Short mmCIF file of C-alpha atoms and ligand atoms in Angstrom, two decimals:
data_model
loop_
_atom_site.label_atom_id
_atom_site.label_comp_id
_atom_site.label_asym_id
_atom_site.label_seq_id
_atom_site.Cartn_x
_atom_site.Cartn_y
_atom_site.Cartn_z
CA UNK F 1 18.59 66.47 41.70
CA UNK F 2 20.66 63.99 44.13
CA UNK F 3 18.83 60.96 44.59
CA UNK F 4 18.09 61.29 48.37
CA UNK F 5 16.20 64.74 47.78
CA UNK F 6 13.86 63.09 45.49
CA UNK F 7 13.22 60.14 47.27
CA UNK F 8 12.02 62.42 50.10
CA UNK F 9 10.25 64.49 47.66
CA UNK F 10 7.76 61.62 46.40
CA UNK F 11 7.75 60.42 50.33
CA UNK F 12 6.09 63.40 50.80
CA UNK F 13 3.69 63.57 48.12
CA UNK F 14 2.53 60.32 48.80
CA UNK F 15 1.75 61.08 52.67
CA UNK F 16 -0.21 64.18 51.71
CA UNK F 17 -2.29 61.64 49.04
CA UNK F 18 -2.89 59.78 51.99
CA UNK F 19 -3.59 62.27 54.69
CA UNK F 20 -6.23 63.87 51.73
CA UNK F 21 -7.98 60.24 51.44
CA UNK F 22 -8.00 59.76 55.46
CA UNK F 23 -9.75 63.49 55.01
CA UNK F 24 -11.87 62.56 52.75
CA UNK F 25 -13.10 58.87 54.42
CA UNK F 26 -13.63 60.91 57.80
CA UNK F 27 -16.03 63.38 56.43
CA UNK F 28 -17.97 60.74 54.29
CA UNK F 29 -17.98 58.86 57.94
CA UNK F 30 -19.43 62.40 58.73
CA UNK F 31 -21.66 62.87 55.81
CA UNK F 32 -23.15 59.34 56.90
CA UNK F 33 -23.98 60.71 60.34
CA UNK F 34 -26.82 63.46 58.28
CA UNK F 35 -24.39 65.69 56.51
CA UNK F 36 -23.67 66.06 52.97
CA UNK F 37 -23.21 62.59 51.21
CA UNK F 38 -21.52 62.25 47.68
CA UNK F 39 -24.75 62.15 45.47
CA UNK F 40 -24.43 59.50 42.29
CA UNK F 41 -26.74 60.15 39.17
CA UNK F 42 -26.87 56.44 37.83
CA UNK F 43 -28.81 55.89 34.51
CA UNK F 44 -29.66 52.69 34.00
CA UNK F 45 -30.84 51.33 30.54
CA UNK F 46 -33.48 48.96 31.37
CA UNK F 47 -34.33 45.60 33.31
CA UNK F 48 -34.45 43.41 30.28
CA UNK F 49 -32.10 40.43 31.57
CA UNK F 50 -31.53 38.80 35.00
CA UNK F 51 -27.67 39.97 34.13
CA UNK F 52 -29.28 43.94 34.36
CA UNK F 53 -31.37 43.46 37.58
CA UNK F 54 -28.38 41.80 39.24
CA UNK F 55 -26.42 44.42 38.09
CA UNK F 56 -28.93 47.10 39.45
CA UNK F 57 -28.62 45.29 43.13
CA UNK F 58 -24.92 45.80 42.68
CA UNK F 59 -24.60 49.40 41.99
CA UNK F 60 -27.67 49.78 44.75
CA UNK F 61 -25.88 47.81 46.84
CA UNK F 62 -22.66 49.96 46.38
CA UNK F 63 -23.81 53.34 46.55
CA UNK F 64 -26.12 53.20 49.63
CA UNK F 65 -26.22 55.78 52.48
CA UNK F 66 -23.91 53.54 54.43
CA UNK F 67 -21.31 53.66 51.99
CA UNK F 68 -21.27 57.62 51.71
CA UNK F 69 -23.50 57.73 48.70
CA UNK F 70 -26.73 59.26 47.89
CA UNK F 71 -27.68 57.38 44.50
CA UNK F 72 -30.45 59.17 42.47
CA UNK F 73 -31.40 55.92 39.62
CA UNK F 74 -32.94 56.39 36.50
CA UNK F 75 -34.35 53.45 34.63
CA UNK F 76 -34.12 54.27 31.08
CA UNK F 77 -36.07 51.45 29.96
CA UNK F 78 -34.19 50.98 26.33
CA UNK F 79 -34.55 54.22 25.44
CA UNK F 80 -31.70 56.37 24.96
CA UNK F 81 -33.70 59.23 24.94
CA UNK F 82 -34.90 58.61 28.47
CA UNK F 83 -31.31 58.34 28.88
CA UNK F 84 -30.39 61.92 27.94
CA UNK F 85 -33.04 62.99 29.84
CA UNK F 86 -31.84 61.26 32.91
CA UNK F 87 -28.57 62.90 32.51
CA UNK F 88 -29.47 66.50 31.78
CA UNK F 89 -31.70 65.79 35.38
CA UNK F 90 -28.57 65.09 37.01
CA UNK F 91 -26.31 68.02 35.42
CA UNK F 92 -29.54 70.12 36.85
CA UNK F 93 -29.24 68.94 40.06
CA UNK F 94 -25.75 69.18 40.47
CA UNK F 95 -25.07 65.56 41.17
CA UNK F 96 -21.16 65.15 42.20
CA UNK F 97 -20.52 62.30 39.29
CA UNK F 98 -22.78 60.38 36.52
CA UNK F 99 -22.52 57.25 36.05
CA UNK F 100 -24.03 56.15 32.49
CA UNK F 101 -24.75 52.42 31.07
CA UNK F 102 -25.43 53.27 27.68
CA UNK F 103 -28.35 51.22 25.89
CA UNK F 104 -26.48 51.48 22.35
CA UNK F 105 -23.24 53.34 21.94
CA UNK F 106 -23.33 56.36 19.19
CA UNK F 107 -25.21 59.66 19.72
CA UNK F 108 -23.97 60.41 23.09
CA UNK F 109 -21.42 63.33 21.91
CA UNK F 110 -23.77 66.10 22.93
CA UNK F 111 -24.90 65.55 26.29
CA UNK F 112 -21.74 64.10 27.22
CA UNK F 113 -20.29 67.34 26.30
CA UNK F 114 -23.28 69.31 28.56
CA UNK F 115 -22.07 67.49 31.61
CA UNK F 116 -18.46 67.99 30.95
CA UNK F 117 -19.25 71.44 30.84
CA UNK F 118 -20.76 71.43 34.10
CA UNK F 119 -17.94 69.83 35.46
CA UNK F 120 -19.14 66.65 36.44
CA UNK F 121 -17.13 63.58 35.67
CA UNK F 122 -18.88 60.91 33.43
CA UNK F 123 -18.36 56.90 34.35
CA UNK F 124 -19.25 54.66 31.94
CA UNK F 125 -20.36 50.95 33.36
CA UNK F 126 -21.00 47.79 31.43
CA UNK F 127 -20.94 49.47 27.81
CA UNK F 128 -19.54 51.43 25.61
CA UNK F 129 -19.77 55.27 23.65
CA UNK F 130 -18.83 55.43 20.35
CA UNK F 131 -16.51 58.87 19.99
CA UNK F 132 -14.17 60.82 18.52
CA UNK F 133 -13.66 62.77 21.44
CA UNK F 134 -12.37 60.51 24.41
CA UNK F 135 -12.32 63.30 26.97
CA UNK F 136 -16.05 63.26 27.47
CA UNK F 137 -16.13 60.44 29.90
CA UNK F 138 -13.63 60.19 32.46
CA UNK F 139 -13.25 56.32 32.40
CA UNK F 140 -14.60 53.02 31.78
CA UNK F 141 -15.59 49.88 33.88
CA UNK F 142 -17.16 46.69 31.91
CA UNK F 143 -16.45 43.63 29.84
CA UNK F 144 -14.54 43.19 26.68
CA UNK F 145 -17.48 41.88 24.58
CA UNK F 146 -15.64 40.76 21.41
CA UNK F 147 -12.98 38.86 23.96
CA UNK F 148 -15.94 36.58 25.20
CA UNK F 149 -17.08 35.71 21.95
CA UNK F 150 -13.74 34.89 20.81
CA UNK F 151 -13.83 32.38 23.65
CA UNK F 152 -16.82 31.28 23.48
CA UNK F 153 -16.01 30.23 19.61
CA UNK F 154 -12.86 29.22 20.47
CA UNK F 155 -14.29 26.84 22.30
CA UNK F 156 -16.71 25.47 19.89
CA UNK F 157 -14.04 24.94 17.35
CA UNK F 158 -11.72 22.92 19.89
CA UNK F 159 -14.51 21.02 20.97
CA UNK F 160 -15.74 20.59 17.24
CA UNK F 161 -12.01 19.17 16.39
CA UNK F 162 -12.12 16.43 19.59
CA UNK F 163 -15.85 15.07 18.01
CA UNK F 164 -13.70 14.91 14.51
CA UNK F 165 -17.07 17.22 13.16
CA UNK F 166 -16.02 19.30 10.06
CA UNK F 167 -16.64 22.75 9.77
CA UNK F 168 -18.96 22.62 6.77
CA UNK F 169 -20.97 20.63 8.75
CA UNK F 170 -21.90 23.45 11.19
CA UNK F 171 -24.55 25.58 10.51
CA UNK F 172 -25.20 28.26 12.70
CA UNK F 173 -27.71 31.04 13.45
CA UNK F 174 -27.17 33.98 15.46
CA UNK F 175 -29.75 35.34 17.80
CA UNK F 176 -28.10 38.92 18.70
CA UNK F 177 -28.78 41.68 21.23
CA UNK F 178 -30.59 44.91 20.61
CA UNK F 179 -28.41 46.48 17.67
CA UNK F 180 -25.70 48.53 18.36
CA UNK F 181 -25.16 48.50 22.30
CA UNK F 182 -21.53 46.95 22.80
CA UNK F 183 -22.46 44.11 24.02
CA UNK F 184 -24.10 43.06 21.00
CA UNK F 185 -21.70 44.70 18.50
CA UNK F 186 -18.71 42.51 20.42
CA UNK F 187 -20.45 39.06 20.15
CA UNK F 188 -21.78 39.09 17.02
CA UNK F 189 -18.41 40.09 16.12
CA UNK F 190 -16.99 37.38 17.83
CA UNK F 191 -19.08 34.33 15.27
CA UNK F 192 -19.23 36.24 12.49
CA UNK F 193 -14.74 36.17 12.71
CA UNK F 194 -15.32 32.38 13.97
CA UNK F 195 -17.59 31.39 10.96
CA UNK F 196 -15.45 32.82 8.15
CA UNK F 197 -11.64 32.07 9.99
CA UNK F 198 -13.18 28.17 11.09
CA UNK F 199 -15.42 27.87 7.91
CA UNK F 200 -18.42 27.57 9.37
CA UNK F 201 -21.81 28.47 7.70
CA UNK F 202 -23.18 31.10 9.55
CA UNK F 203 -26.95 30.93 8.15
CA UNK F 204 -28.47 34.16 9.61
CA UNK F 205 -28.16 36.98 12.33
CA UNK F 206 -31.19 38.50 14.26
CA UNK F 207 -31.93 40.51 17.08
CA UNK F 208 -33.31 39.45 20.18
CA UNK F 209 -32.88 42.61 22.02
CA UNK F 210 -31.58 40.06 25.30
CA UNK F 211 -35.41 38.98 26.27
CA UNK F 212 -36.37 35.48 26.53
CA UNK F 213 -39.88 36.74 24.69
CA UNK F 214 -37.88 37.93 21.52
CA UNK F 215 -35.40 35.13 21.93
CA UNK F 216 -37.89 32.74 21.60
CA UNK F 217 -39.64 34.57 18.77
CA UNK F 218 -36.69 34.89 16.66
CA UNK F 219 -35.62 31.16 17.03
CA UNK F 220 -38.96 30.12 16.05
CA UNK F 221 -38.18 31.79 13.03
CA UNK F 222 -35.10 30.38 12.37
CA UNK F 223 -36.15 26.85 12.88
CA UNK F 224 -38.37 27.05 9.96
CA UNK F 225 -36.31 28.90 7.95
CA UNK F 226 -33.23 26.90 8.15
CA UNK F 227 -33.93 23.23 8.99
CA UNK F 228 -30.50 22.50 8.39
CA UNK F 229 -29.54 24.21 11.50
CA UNK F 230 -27.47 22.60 14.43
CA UNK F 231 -25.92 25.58 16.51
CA UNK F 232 -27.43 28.50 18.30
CA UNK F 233 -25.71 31.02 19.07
CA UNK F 234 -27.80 33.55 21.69
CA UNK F 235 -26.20 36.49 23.07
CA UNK F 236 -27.18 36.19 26.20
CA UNK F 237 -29.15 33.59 28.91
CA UNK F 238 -32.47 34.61 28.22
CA UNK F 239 -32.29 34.69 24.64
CA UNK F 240 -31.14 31.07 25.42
CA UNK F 241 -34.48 30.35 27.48
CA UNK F 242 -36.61 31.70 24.68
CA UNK F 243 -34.49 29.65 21.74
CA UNK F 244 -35.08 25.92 23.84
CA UNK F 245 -38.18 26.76 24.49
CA UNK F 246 -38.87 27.09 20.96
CA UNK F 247 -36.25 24.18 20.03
CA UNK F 248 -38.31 21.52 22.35
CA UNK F 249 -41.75 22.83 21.40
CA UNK F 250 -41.09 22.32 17.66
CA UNK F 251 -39.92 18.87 18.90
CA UNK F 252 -36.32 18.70 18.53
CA UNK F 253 -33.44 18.39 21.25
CA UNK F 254 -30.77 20.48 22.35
CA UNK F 255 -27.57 18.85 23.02
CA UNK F 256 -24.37 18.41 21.45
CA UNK F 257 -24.66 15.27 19.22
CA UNK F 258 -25.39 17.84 16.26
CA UNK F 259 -24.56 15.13 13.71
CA UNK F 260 -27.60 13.36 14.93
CA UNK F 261 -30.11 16.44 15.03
CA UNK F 262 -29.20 17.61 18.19
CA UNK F 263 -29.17 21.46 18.33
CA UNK F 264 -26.03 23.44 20.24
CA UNK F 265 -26.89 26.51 22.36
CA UNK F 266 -23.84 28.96 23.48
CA UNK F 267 -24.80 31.59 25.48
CA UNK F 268 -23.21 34.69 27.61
CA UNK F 269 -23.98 35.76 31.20
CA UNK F 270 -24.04 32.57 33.65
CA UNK F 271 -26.00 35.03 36.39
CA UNK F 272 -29.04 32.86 36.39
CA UNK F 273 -28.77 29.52 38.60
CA UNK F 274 -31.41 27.92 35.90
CA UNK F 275 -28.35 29.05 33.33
CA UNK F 276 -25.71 27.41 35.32
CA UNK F 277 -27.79 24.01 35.51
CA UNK F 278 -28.72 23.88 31.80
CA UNK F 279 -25.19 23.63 31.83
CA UNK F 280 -24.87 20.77 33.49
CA UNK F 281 -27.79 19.22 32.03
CA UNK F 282 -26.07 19.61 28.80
CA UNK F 283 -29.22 21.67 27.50
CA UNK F 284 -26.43 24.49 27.24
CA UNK F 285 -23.16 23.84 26.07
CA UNK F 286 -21.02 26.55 26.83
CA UNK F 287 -21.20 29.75 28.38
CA UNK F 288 -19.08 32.94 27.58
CA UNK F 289 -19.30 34.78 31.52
CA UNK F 290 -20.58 38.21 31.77
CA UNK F 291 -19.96 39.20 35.06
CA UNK F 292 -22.85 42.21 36.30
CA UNK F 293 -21.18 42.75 40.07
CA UNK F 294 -19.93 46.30 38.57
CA UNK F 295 -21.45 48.39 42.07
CA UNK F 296 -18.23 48.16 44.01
CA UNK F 297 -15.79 48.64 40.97
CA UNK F 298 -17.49 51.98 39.89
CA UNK F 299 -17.58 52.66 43.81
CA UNK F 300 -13.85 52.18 44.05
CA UNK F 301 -13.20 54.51 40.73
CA UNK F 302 -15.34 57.04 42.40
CA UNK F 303 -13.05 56.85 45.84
CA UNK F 304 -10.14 57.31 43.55
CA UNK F 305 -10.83 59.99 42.23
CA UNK F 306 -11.78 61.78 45.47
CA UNK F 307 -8.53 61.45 46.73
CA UNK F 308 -7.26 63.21 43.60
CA UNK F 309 -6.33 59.38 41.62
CA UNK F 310 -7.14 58.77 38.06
CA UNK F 311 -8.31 56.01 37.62
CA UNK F 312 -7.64 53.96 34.40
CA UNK F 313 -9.36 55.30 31.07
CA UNK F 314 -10.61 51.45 30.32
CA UNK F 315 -10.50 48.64 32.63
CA UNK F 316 -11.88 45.21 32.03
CA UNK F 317 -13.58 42.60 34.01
CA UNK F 318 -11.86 38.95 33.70
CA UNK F 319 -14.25 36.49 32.87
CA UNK F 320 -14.58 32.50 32.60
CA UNK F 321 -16.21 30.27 30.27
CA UNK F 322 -18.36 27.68 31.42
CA UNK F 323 -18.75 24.51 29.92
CA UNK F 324 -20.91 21.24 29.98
CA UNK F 325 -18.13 18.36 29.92
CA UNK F 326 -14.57 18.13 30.38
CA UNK F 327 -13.46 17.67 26.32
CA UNK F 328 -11.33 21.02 26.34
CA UNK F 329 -9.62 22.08 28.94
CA UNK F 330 -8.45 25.59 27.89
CA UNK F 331 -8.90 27.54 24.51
CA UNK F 332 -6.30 29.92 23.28
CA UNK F 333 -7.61 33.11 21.26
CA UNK F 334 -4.97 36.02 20.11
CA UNK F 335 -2.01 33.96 21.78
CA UNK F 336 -3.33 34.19 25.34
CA UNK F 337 -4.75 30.86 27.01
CA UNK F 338 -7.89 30.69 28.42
CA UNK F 339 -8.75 27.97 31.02
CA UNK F 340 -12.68 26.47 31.19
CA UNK F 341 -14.64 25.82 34.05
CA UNK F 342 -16.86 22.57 33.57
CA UNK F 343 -20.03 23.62 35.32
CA UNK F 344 -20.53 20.72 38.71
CA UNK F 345 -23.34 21.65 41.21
CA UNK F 346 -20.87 23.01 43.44
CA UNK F 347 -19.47 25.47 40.81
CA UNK F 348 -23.07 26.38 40.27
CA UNK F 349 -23.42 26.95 43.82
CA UNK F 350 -20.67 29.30 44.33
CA UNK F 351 -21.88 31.21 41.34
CA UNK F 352 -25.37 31.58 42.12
CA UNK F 353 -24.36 32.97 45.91
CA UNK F 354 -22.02 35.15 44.37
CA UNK F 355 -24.56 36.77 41.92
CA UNK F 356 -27.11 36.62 45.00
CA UNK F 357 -29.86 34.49 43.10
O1 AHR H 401 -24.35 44.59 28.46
C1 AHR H 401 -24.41 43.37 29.12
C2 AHR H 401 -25.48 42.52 28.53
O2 AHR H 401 -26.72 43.20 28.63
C3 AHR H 401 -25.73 41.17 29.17
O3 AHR H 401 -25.06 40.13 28.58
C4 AHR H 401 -27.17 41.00 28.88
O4 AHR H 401 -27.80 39.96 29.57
C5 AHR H 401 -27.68 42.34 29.17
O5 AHR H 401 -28.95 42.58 28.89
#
């Protein structure tokens, strides 16, 4: 085909893409005026984090009347059963698209596969399915788990090296998520690589199922287990809360001078302003970002694939690490660099207006 006939070709389809999203915006503008809005079935998993309830104001926030949306939300309060339930609800009621944040990631093959046969796409937010069959969710919006705690122990070893502290000097616990949702299976992933690649002796793993109640609970454990402890490593901020809690009340200090008993908390999230100042009080010493503001990135999927676009199969948030002082500036991990935000008030600031707390 001569070149000229094709470039008017694609001219062409691209101008009737258009025309079908200027379409489709008017008669959302219409819908929003009382007539037919496009409904979301959103099943949450729970509320058991300030990262989850800022990520519930986001996707609330998102899919409101104003925006074209009518949102039907399902708190499935950790259980994945309530989960399924939610989502055969929404295949009953015809909903135009499900959006799923799975509490753990296997055993979703069969009412994934329920939906698909009702035709209604699937969008997975925040975490992951585990499948062999990729065509039961239309695409995927969240963070790359294992990434952040590559980073996050990254960082640790760089900062270890500056302090001249050797490896087998570092003993660390872990104080996981709830076992098997992605976000867990990614971070514990992420020390358990750094411990045996840096040498460092990685005493125990436990979950905290991401409460500060559990977190808490578990470190108490640990400290009398393993006196020899200097490093925490908490999958998440309020996991963190629990594990000082538990750190001062048994009398000891968390810091970074771990050759003189201080004890090291990492963490992952940075949603919480009280997060964001332990920071800079040096009661945390890094944190791996999780960002929750998912509501207008599942929004924009959905207005993609309106208009007849398909959207990405996986796409994945960028996220910073924050950090107490300025000792490393940037951590490298797979042969990309990484630079490190060292957490000031005005940093914290920014953050906390950003994730509206
Ligand atoms: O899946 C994201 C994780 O789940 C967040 O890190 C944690 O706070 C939440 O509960």
């Amino acid at each position: 085909m001569k070149k000229w006939l094709a470039c008017i070709l694609v001219a062409g389809l691209i101008c009737l893409g258009l025309l079908a999203c200027e379409k489709k915006e008017n008669s959302i503008q219409q819908e929003d005026q009382g007539e037919q809005l496009i409904t979301v079935g959103f099943s949450q998993l729970g509320a058991e984090s300030d990262w989850r309830s800022a990520n519930t104001k986001s996707m609330k926030e998102a899919f409101s009347k104003e925006n074209g949306y009518n949102l039907i939300f399902e708190d499935g309060q950790q259980k994945q059963s309530n989960q399924i339930m939610a989502i055969r609800t929404f295949i009953q009621q015809e909903v135009d698209y499900i959006v799923l944040a799975p509490v753990t990631e296997t055993g979703w093959d069969t009412v994934l596969q329920e939906a698909k046969e009702a035709g209604i796409p699937v969008i997975l937010v925040d975490r992951m399915v585990d499948t062999d069959n990729e065509d039961l969710f239309t695409c995927f919006v969240g963070s790359d788990f294992e990434l952040e705690g590559k980073k996050a122990t990254a960082w640790l070893k760089a900062y270890l090296e500056k302090k001249g502290i050797a490896p087998e000097e570092v003993n660390v616990v872990n104080i996981q998520g709830n076992l098997g949702a992605t976000a867990q299976i990614g971070r514990s992933e992420g020390i358990r690589y750094a411990a045996a690649e840096y040498g460092w002796n990685l005493l125990d793993q436990k979950p905290g199922d991401f409460t500060q109640a559990k977190g808490k609970e578990v470190m108490e454990y640990f400290l009398k287990r393993y006196p020899e402890l200097n490093v925490v490593y908490c999958e998440n901020d309020n996991e963190s809360f629990g594990a000082i809690e538990a750190i001062e009340e048994a009398g000891k200090k968390v810091g970074t001078d771990i050759q003189n008993g201080d004890i090291m908390v990492l963490s992952f999230d940075g949603v919480n302003g009280e997060a964001l100042q332990y920071v800079i009080d040096q009661k945390i010493a890094c944190i791996g970002e999780c960002n929750p503001l998912h509501g207008p990135r599942v929004s924009d999927i959905i207005q993609s694939l309106e208009c007849g676009i398909k959207p990405p199969k996986l796409s994945f948030v960028s996220e910073e690490i924050y950090v107490h002082d300025q000792t490393v500036k940037s951590v490298s991990v797979d042969g990309k660099e990484y630079s490190v935000t060292t957490m000031t008030e005005e940093v914290a600031n920014k953050k906390a207006e950003q994730f509206g707390n």
